[in-house]
mmCIF file of C-alpha atoms in Angstrom:
data_model
loop_
_atom_site.group_PDB
_atom_site.id
_atom_site.type_symbol
_atom_site.label_atom_id
_atom_site.label_comp_id
_atom_site.label_asym_id
_atom_site.label_seq_id
_atom_site.Cartn_x
_atom_site.Cartn_y
_atom_site.Cartn_z
ATOM 1 C CA UNK A 26 0.000 -0.002 -0.003
ATOM 2 C CA UNK A 27 2.837 2.389 0.852
ATOM 3 C CA UNK A 28 4.505 1.729 -2.532
ATOM 4 C CA UNK A 29 1.217 2.479 -4.253
ATOM 5 C CA UNK A 30 0.918 5.788 -2.383
ATOM 6 C CA UNK A 31 4.444 6.739 -3.402
ATOM 7 C CA UNK A 32 3.666 5.882 -7.039
ATOM 8 C CA UNK A 33 0.523 7.992 -7.050
ATOM 9 C CA UNK A 34 2.391 10.848 -5.399
ATOM 10 C CA UNK A 35 5.041 10.710 -8.125
ATOM 11 C CA UNK A 36 2.340 10.917 -10.789
ATOM 12 C CA UNK A 37 0.702 13.880 -9.051
ATOM 13 C CA UNK A 38 4.036 15.674 -8.837
ATOM 14 C CA UNK A 39 4.788 15.012 -12.512
ATOM 15 C CA UNK A 40 1.391 16.408 -13.477
ATOM 16 C CA UNK A 41 1.998 19.448 -11.261
ATOM 17 C CA UNK A 42 5.231 20.032 -13.150
ATOM 18 C CA UNK A 43 3.508 19.867 -16.535
ATOM 19 C CA UNK A 44 0.840 22.295 -15.330
ATOM 20 C CA UNK A 45 3.571 24.845 -14.591
ATOM 21 C CA UNK A 46 3.918 25.276 -18.351
ATOM 22 C CA UNK A 47 0.391 26.735 -18.609
ATOM 23 C CA UNK A 48 1.921 29.996 -17.351
ATOM 24 C CA UNK A 49 5.238 30.030 -19.205
ATOM 25 C CA UNK A 50 6.800 28.489 -22.297
ATOM 26 C CA UNK A 51 10.193 27.931 -20.694
ATOM 27 C CA UNK A 52 11.094 27.344 -17.066
ATOM 28 C CA UNK A 53 14.295 26.760 -15.129
ATOM 29 C CA UNK A 54 14.564 23.974 -12.575
ATOM 30 C CA UNK A 55 14.535 26.482 -9.696
ATOM 31 C CA UNK A 56 11.376 28.115 -11.039
ATOM 32 C CA UNK A 57 9.555 24.791 -11.246
ATOM 33 C CA UNK A 58 10.784 23.814 -7.793
ATOM 34 C CA UNK A 59 9.488 27.093 -6.352
ATOM 35 C CA UNK A 60 6.096 26.835 -8.060
ATOM 36 C CA UNK A 61 5.251 23.326 -6.877
ATOM 37 C CA UNK A 62 7.031 23.502 -3.519
ATOM 38 C CA UNK A 63 9.429 20.587 -3.992
ATOM 39 C CA UNK A 64 13.159 20.320 -3.444
ATOM 40 C CA UNK A 65 15.293 20.811 -6.569
ATOM 41 C CA UNK A 66 16.726 17.291 -6.363
ATOM 42 C CA UNK A 67 13.231 15.772 -6.420
ATOM 43 C CA UNK A 68 12.183 17.964 -9.338
ATOM 44 C CA UNK A 69 15.402 17.110 -11.165
ATOM 45 C CA UNK A 70 14.635 13.363 -10.952
ATOM 46 C CA UNK A 71 11.106 13.877 -12.190
ATOM 47 C CA UNK A 72 12.266 16.132 -15.014
ATOM 48 C CA UNK A 73 14.789 13.523 -16.096
ATOM 49 C CA UNK A 74 12.000 10.964 -16.470
ATOM 50 C CA UNK A 75 9.731 13.399 -18.307
ATOM 51 C CA UNK A 76 12.578 14.346 -20.612
ATOM 52 C CA UNK A 77 13.408 10.700 -21.296
ATOM 53 C CA UNK A 78 9.766 10.047 -22.258
ATOM 54 C CA UNK A 79 9.619 13.133 -24.485
ATOM 55 C CA UNK A 80 7.172 15.186 -22.415
ATOM 56 C CA UNK A 81 9.717 17.967 -21.828
ATOM 57 C CA UNK A 82 12.833 19.171 -23.612
ATOM 58 C CA UNK A 83 15.844 20.775 -21.908
ATOM 59 C CA UNK A 84 17.671 23.536 -23.756
ATOM 60 C CA UNK A 85 21.368 22.895 -23.060
ATOM 61 C CA UNK A 86 22.238 26.561 -23.777
ATOM 62 C CA UNK A 87 19.859 28.105 -21.246
ATOM 63 C CA UNK A 88 19.340 25.023 -19.032
ATOM 64 C CA UNK A 89 15.609 25.703 -19.217
ATOM 65 C CA UNK A 90 12.807 23.273 -19.974
ATOM 66 C CA UNK A 91 9.880 23.468 -22.398
ATOM 67 C CA UNK A 92 7.123 21.066 -23.371
ATOM 68 C CA UNK A 93 8.154 18.220 -25.655
ATOM 69 C CA UNK A 94 6.650 16.602 -28.740
ATOM 70 C CA UNK A 95 4.812 13.920 -26.732
ATOM 71 C CA UNK A 96 2.417 16.613 -25.536
ATOM 72 C CA UNK A 97 1.685 17.524 -29.139
ATOM 73 C CA UNK A 98 1.230 13.841 -30.065
ATOM 74 C CA UNK A 99 -1.344 13.440 -27.299
ATOM 75 C CA UNK A 100 -3.213 16.586 -28.317
ATOM 76 C CA UNK A 101 -3.598 15.371 -31.909
ATOM 77 C CA UNK A 102 -5.705 12.477 -30.626
ATOM 78 C CA UNK A 103 -8.124 14.687 -28.696
ATOM 79 C CA UNK A 104 -11.726 14.448 -29.826
ATOM 80 C CA UNK A 105 -12.690 17.876 -31.166
ATOM 81 C CA UNK A 106 -16.351 17.090 -31.778
ATOM 82 C CA UNK A 107 -17.397 18.438 -28.364
ATOM 83 C CA UNK A 108 -14.563 20.906 -27.842
ATOM 84 C CA UNK A 109 -16.103 24.396 -27.580
ATOM 85 C CA UNK A 110 -12.736 25.979 -28.401
ATOM 86 C CA UNK A 111 -12.939 24.323 -31.832
ATOM 87 C CA UNK A 112 -16.669 24.367 -32.495
ATOM 88 C CA UNK A 113 -17.157 28.029 -31.626
ATOM 89 C CA UNK A 114 -14.076 29.364 -33.427
ATOM 90 C CA UNK A 115 -15.902 30.285 -36.696
ATOM 91 C CA UNK A 116 -18.518 32.301 -34.806
ATOM 92 C CA UNK A 117 -15.806 34.011 -32.772
ATOM 93 C CA UNK A 118 -13.970 34.960 -35.974
ATOM 94 C CA UNK A 119 -17.192 36.341 -37.427
ATOM 95 C CA UNK A 120 -17.790 38.358 -34.264
ATOM 96 C CA UNK A 121 -14.234 39.720 -34.412
ATOM 97 C CA UNK A 122 -14.738 40.774 -38.041
ATOM 98 C CA UNK A 123 -18.039 42.439 -37.179
ATOM 99 C CA UNK A 124 -16.898 44.358 -34.097
ATOM 100 C CA UNK A 125 -13.182 44.711 -34.818
ATOM 101 C CA UNK A 126 -11.891 43.721 -31.382
ATOM 102 C CA UNK A 127 -10.325 40.697 -29.699
ATOM 103 C CA UNK A 128 -12.794 37.944 -28.807
ATOM 104 C CA UNK A 129 -12.080 35.398 -26.052
ATOM 105 C CA UNK A 130 -13.744 32.324 -24.610
ATOM 106 C CA UNK A 131 -13.335 31.384 -20.937
ATOM 107 C CA UNK A 132 -14.166 28.397 -18.746
ATOM 108 C CA UNK A 133 -14.102 28.279 -14.959
ATOM 109 C CA UNK A 134 -11.661 25.853 -13.386
ATOM 110 C CA UNK A 135 -11.982 25.922 -9.606
ATOM 111 C CA UNK A 136 -11.065 29.397 -8.389
ATOM 112 C CA UNK A 137 -9.650 30.484 -11.749
ATOM 113 C CA UNK A 138 -10.781 31.096 -15.297
ATOM 114 C CA UNK A 139 -8.962 29.726 -18.315
ATOM 115 C CA UNK A 140 -8.895 31.331 -21.737
ATOM 116 C CA UNK A 141 -9.519 28.313 -23.984
ATOM 117 C CA UNK A 142 -9.842 30.227 -27.256
ATOM 118 C CA UNK A 143 -9.089 33.697 -28.578
ATOM 119 C CA UNK A 144 -9.397 35.529 -31.882
ATOM 120 C CA UNK A 145 -7.109 38.528 -32.017
ATOM 121 C CA UNK A 146 -8.206 41.909 -33.361
ATOM 122 C CA UNK A 147 -6.776 42.841 -36.752
ATOM 123 C CA UNK A 148 -6.245 46.451 -35.691
ATOM 124 C CA UNK A 149 -2.710 47.781 -35.284
ATOM 125 C CA UNK A 150 -3.312 48.701 -31.642
ATOM 126 C CA UNK A 151 -4.965 45.720 -30.028
ATOM 127 C CA UNK A 152 -5.104 43.612 -26.925
ATOM 128 C CA UNK A 153 -3.375 40.269 -27.416
ATOM 129 C CA UNK A 154 -5.116 37.473 -25.517
ATOM 130 C CA UNK A 155 -2.998 34.394 -24.785
ATOM 131 C CA UNK A 156 -4.797 31.054 -25.044
ATOM 132 C CA UNK A 157 -4.261 28.920 -21.949
ATOM 133 C CA UNK A 158 -3.847 31.866 -19.597
ATOM 134 C CA UNK A 159 -5.215 31.343 -16.083
ATOM 135 C CA UNK A 160 -6.722 34.362 -14.385
ATOM 136 C CA UNK A 161 -8.334 35.003 -10.972
ATOM 137 C CA UNK A 162 -12.112 35.048 -10.563
ATOM 138 C CA UNK A 163 -12.342 38.103 -8.331
ATOM 139 C CA UNK A 164 -11.602 40.658 -11.028
ATOM 140 C CA UNK A 165 -12.521 41.191 -14.696
ATOM 141 C CA UNK A 166 -15.731 41.027 -16.722
ATOM 142 C CA UNK A 167 -15.446 37.361 -17.701
ATOM 143 C CA UNK A 168 -14.599 36.328 -14.138
ATOM 144 C CA UNK A 169 -17.678 38.023 -12.770
ATOM 145 C CA UNK A 170 -19.892 36.506 -15.461
ATOM 146 C CA UNK A 171 -18.629 33.008 -14.642
ATOM 147 C CA UNK A 172 -19.326 33.594 -10.935
ATOM 148 C CA UNK A 173 -22.596 35.539 -11.318
ATOM 149 C CA UNK A 174 -24.282 32.754 -13.264
ATOM 150 C CA UNK A 175 -22.794 29.877 -11.264
ATOM 151 C CA UNK A 176 -24.908 28.086 -8.675
ATOM 152 C CA UNK A 177 -25.270 29.695 -5.233
ATOM 153 C CA UNK A 178 -23.243 26.828 -3.745
ATOM 154 C CA UNK A 179 -20.337 27.531 -6.096
ATOM 155 C CA UNK A 180 -20.516 31.251 -5.365
ATOM 156 C CA UNK A 181 -20.347 30.675 -1.626
ATOM 157 C CA UNK A 182 -17.474 28.257 -2.000
ATOM 158 C CA UNK A 183 -15.498 30.830 -3.972
ATOM 159 C CA UNK A 184 -16.265 33.725 -1.641
ATOM 160 C CA UNK A 185 -15.334 31.661 1.415
ATOM 161 C CA UNK A 186 -12.063 30.514 -0.134
ATOM 162 C CA UNK A 187 -9.212 31.475 2.244
ATOM 163 C CA UNK A 188 -7.211 32.645 -0.775
ATOM 164 C CA UNK A 189 -9.867 35.215 -1.696
ATOM 165 C CA UNK A 190 -8.110 38.614 -1.446
ATOM 166 C CA UNK A 191 -8.991 40.612 1.651
ATOM 167 C CA UNK A 192 -8.813 43.764 -0.453
ATOM 168 C CA UNK A 193 -11.913 42.689 -2.419
ATOM 169 C CA UNK A 194 -15.069 43.775 -0.604
ATOM 170 C CA UNK A 195 -17.313 40.715 -0.599
ATOM 171 C CA UNK A 196 -20.511 42.701 -0.053
ATOM 172 C CA UNK A 197 -19.767 44.978 -2.984
ATOM 173 C CA UNK A 198 -18.790 41.975 -5.063
ATOM 174 C CA UNK A 199 -22.099 40.233 -4.280
ATOM 175 C CA UNK A 200 -23.984 43.365 -5.346
ATOM 176 C CA UNK A 201 -22.059 43.385 -8.624
ATOM 177 C CA UNK A 202 -23.009 39.744 -9.210
ATOM 178 C CA UNK A 203 -26.684 40.597 -8.719
ATOM 179 C CA UNK A 204 -26.479 43.491 -11.173
ATOM 180 C CA UNK A 205 -24.747 41.290 -13.733
ATOM 181 C CA UNK A 206 -27.461 38.633 -13.487
ATOM 182 C CA UNK A 207 -30.126 41.294 -14.081
ATOM 183 C CA UNK A 208 -28.330 42.873 -17.059
ATOM 184 C CA UNK A 209 -27.018 39.669 -18.569
ATOM 185 C CA UNK A 210 -23.517 41.014 -19.096
ATOM 186 C CA UNK A 211 -20.514 42.482 -17.255
ATOM 187 C CA UNK A 212 -18.207 45.360 -18.104
ATOM 188 C CA UNK A 213 -14.728 45.954 -16.710
ATOM 189 C CA UNK A 214 -12.650 49.084 -17.222
ATOM 190 C CA UNK A 215 -8.968 48.697 -16.358
ATOM 191 C CA UNK A 216 -9.842 46.336 -13.496
ATOM 192 C CA UNK A 217 -7.173 43.737 -14.123
ATOM 193 C CA UNK A 218 -4.937 45.323 -16.717
ATOM 194 C CA UNK A 219 -4.164 49.048 -17.166
ATOM 195 C CA UNK A 220 -5.412 50.403 -20.478
ATOM 196 C CA UNK A 221 -7.698 47.423 -21.172
ATOM 197 C CA UNK A 222 -11.495 47.209 -21.098
ATOM 198 C CA UNK A 223 -13.875 44.310 -21.702
ATOM 199 C CA UNK A 224 -17.508 43.291 -21.931
ATOM 200 C CA UNK A 225 -18.516 39.697 -21.267
ATOM 201 C CA UNK A 226 -21.693 37.595 -21.515
ATOM 202 C CA UNK A 227 -22.588 34.051 -20.437
ATOM 203 C CA UNK A 228 -23.049 31.097 -22.768
ATOM 204 C CA UNK A 229 -25.675 28.688 -21.467
ATOM 205 C CA UNK A 230 -26.089 25.000 -22.300
ATOM 206 C CA UNK A 231 -29.422 23.341 -23.114
ATOM 207 C CA UNK A 232 -30.167 22.920 -19.397
ATOM 208 C CA UNK A 233 -29.724 26.617 -18.732
ATOM 209 C CA UNK A 234 -26.402 26.200 -16.936
ATOM 210 C CA UNK A 235 -23.484 28.472 -17.666
ATOM 211 C CA UNK A 236 -21.040 26.706 -19.975
ATOM 212 C CA UNK A 237 -18.563 29.497 -20.717
ATOM 213 C CA UNK A 238 -18.050 33.243 -20.850
ATOM 214 C CA UNK A 239 -17.731 35.100 -24.154
ATOM 215 C CA UNK A 240 -15.712 38.303 -23.990
ATOM 216 C CA UNK A 241 -14.720 41.251 -26.158
ATOM 217 C CA UNK A 242 -11.702 43.290 -25.087
ATOM 218 C CA UNK A 243 -9.595 46.138 -26.368
ATOM 219 C CA UNK A 244 -7.827 49.386 -25.484
ATOM 220 C CA UNK A 245 -9.578 51.894 -23.268
ATOM 221 C CA UNK A 246 -8.879 54.782 -25.634
ATOM 222 C CA UNK A 247 -10.923 53.096 -28.374
ATOM 223 C CA UNK A 248 -13.679 51.401 -26.420
ATOM 224 C CA UNK A 249 -15.742 53.849 -24.414
ATOM 225 C CA UNK A 250 -18.378 52.686 -21.901
ATOM 226 C CA UNK A 251 -21.071 53.624 -24.444
ATOM 227 C CA UNK A 252 -19.386 51.495 -27.110
ATOM 228 C CA UNK A 253 -19.213 48.537 -24.737
ATOM 229 C CA UNK A 254 -22.926 48.946 -24.000
ATOM 230 C CA UNK A 255 -23.657 48.910 -27.727
ATOM 231 C CA UNK A 256 -21.620 45.750 -28.171
ATOM 232 C CA UNK A 257 -23.317 43.891 -25.298
ATOM 233 C CA UNK A 258 -26.516 42.927 -27.215
ATOM 234 C CA UNK A 259 -24.427 41.706 -30.164
ATOM 235 C CA UNK A 260 -22.380 39.513 -27.842
ATOM 236 C CA UNK A 261 -25.541 38.194 -26.159
ATOM 237 C CA UNK A 262 -27.017 37.131 -29.489
ATOM 238 C CA UNK A 263 -23.732 35.458 -30.468
ATOM 239 C CA UNK A 264 -23.669 33.673 -27.098
ATOM 240 C CA UNK A 265 -27.224 32.426 -27.686
ATOM 241 C CA UNK A 266 -26.147 30.900 -31.023
ATOM 242 C CA UNK A 267 -23.084 29.396 -29.409
ATOM 243 C CA UNK A 268 -25.196 27.838 -26.674
ATOM 244 C CA UNK A 269 -27.231 26.024 -29.327
ATOM 245 C CA UNK A 270 -24.024 24.689 -30.869
ATOM 246 C CA UNK A 271 -22.648 23.194 -27.660
ATOM 247 C CA UNK A 272 -25.916 21.859 -26.251
#
C-alpha cells in the first residue's frame, strides 16, 4: 500500500510540473521547484524521467525546460467534436470581423478562469489574448460573469475561499453579481490590466447552466463605456447561437 501511495504521489508531482507550463513556455529547474514547492533534487529526478519520455525538452544553452513533442502527439488524438474551443471558433472569428476587437472564450476551473480560445483583433493597436492563460475570478468582466451565473453553492465556496483577497469587498462583489445577473452582461474598465477594457456575456447549455463566458476586449482609448454597452446585445445574441451549438 505504501509503494502504491508513493507511485501515485510521483504521478501527481509530474502532473503538477507539466501544469507549470500553462503559465510560461520555458522554465528553469529552480522556477519549477518554487512553483510546486518541492526540493530541486526531487524535481530534477522527475524532469529527467519526463525528458526521457519526451514530455519535456531541456535547452542545453539556457538550461531551461519546455514542453516536448509527446504533448503535441497526445493533443492530436483529442476528440474535437465536443470541444467548444474548436466548435465556436468560426462564430468568434465572425464576431471579431463584425466588431473589430479581440474575442475570447473562458471556462471556470476551480477558483480560476482559463482562456480556452481567442481571436485577435486585426487592428494595429490591439489587446493580445494568450490562449491557456489562467486568471483569478475576483476581477474582470469574464470572471464576474462566470461567478454571477454559477450556482449559489459555487458562489459561496469561492467567496469563502481562504485565498480570496482581503482587499476585495465581498458585499460589494455580491452586489455586482446581482447586477450582472439582471443585465445579462458584465463590463470591466482597467480592472485587471491598465489600459484594457472588456464586456462579457454568459453562454448557457441546453439545461440553462453556464457553460462558458464570451468576452470582447480592447484598449480603453478606443472602447468607451457607451461602445461597450452597444456591443453587449451583439455579444448576447452570439452567445445564444453558441449555446445552441454546444448543447
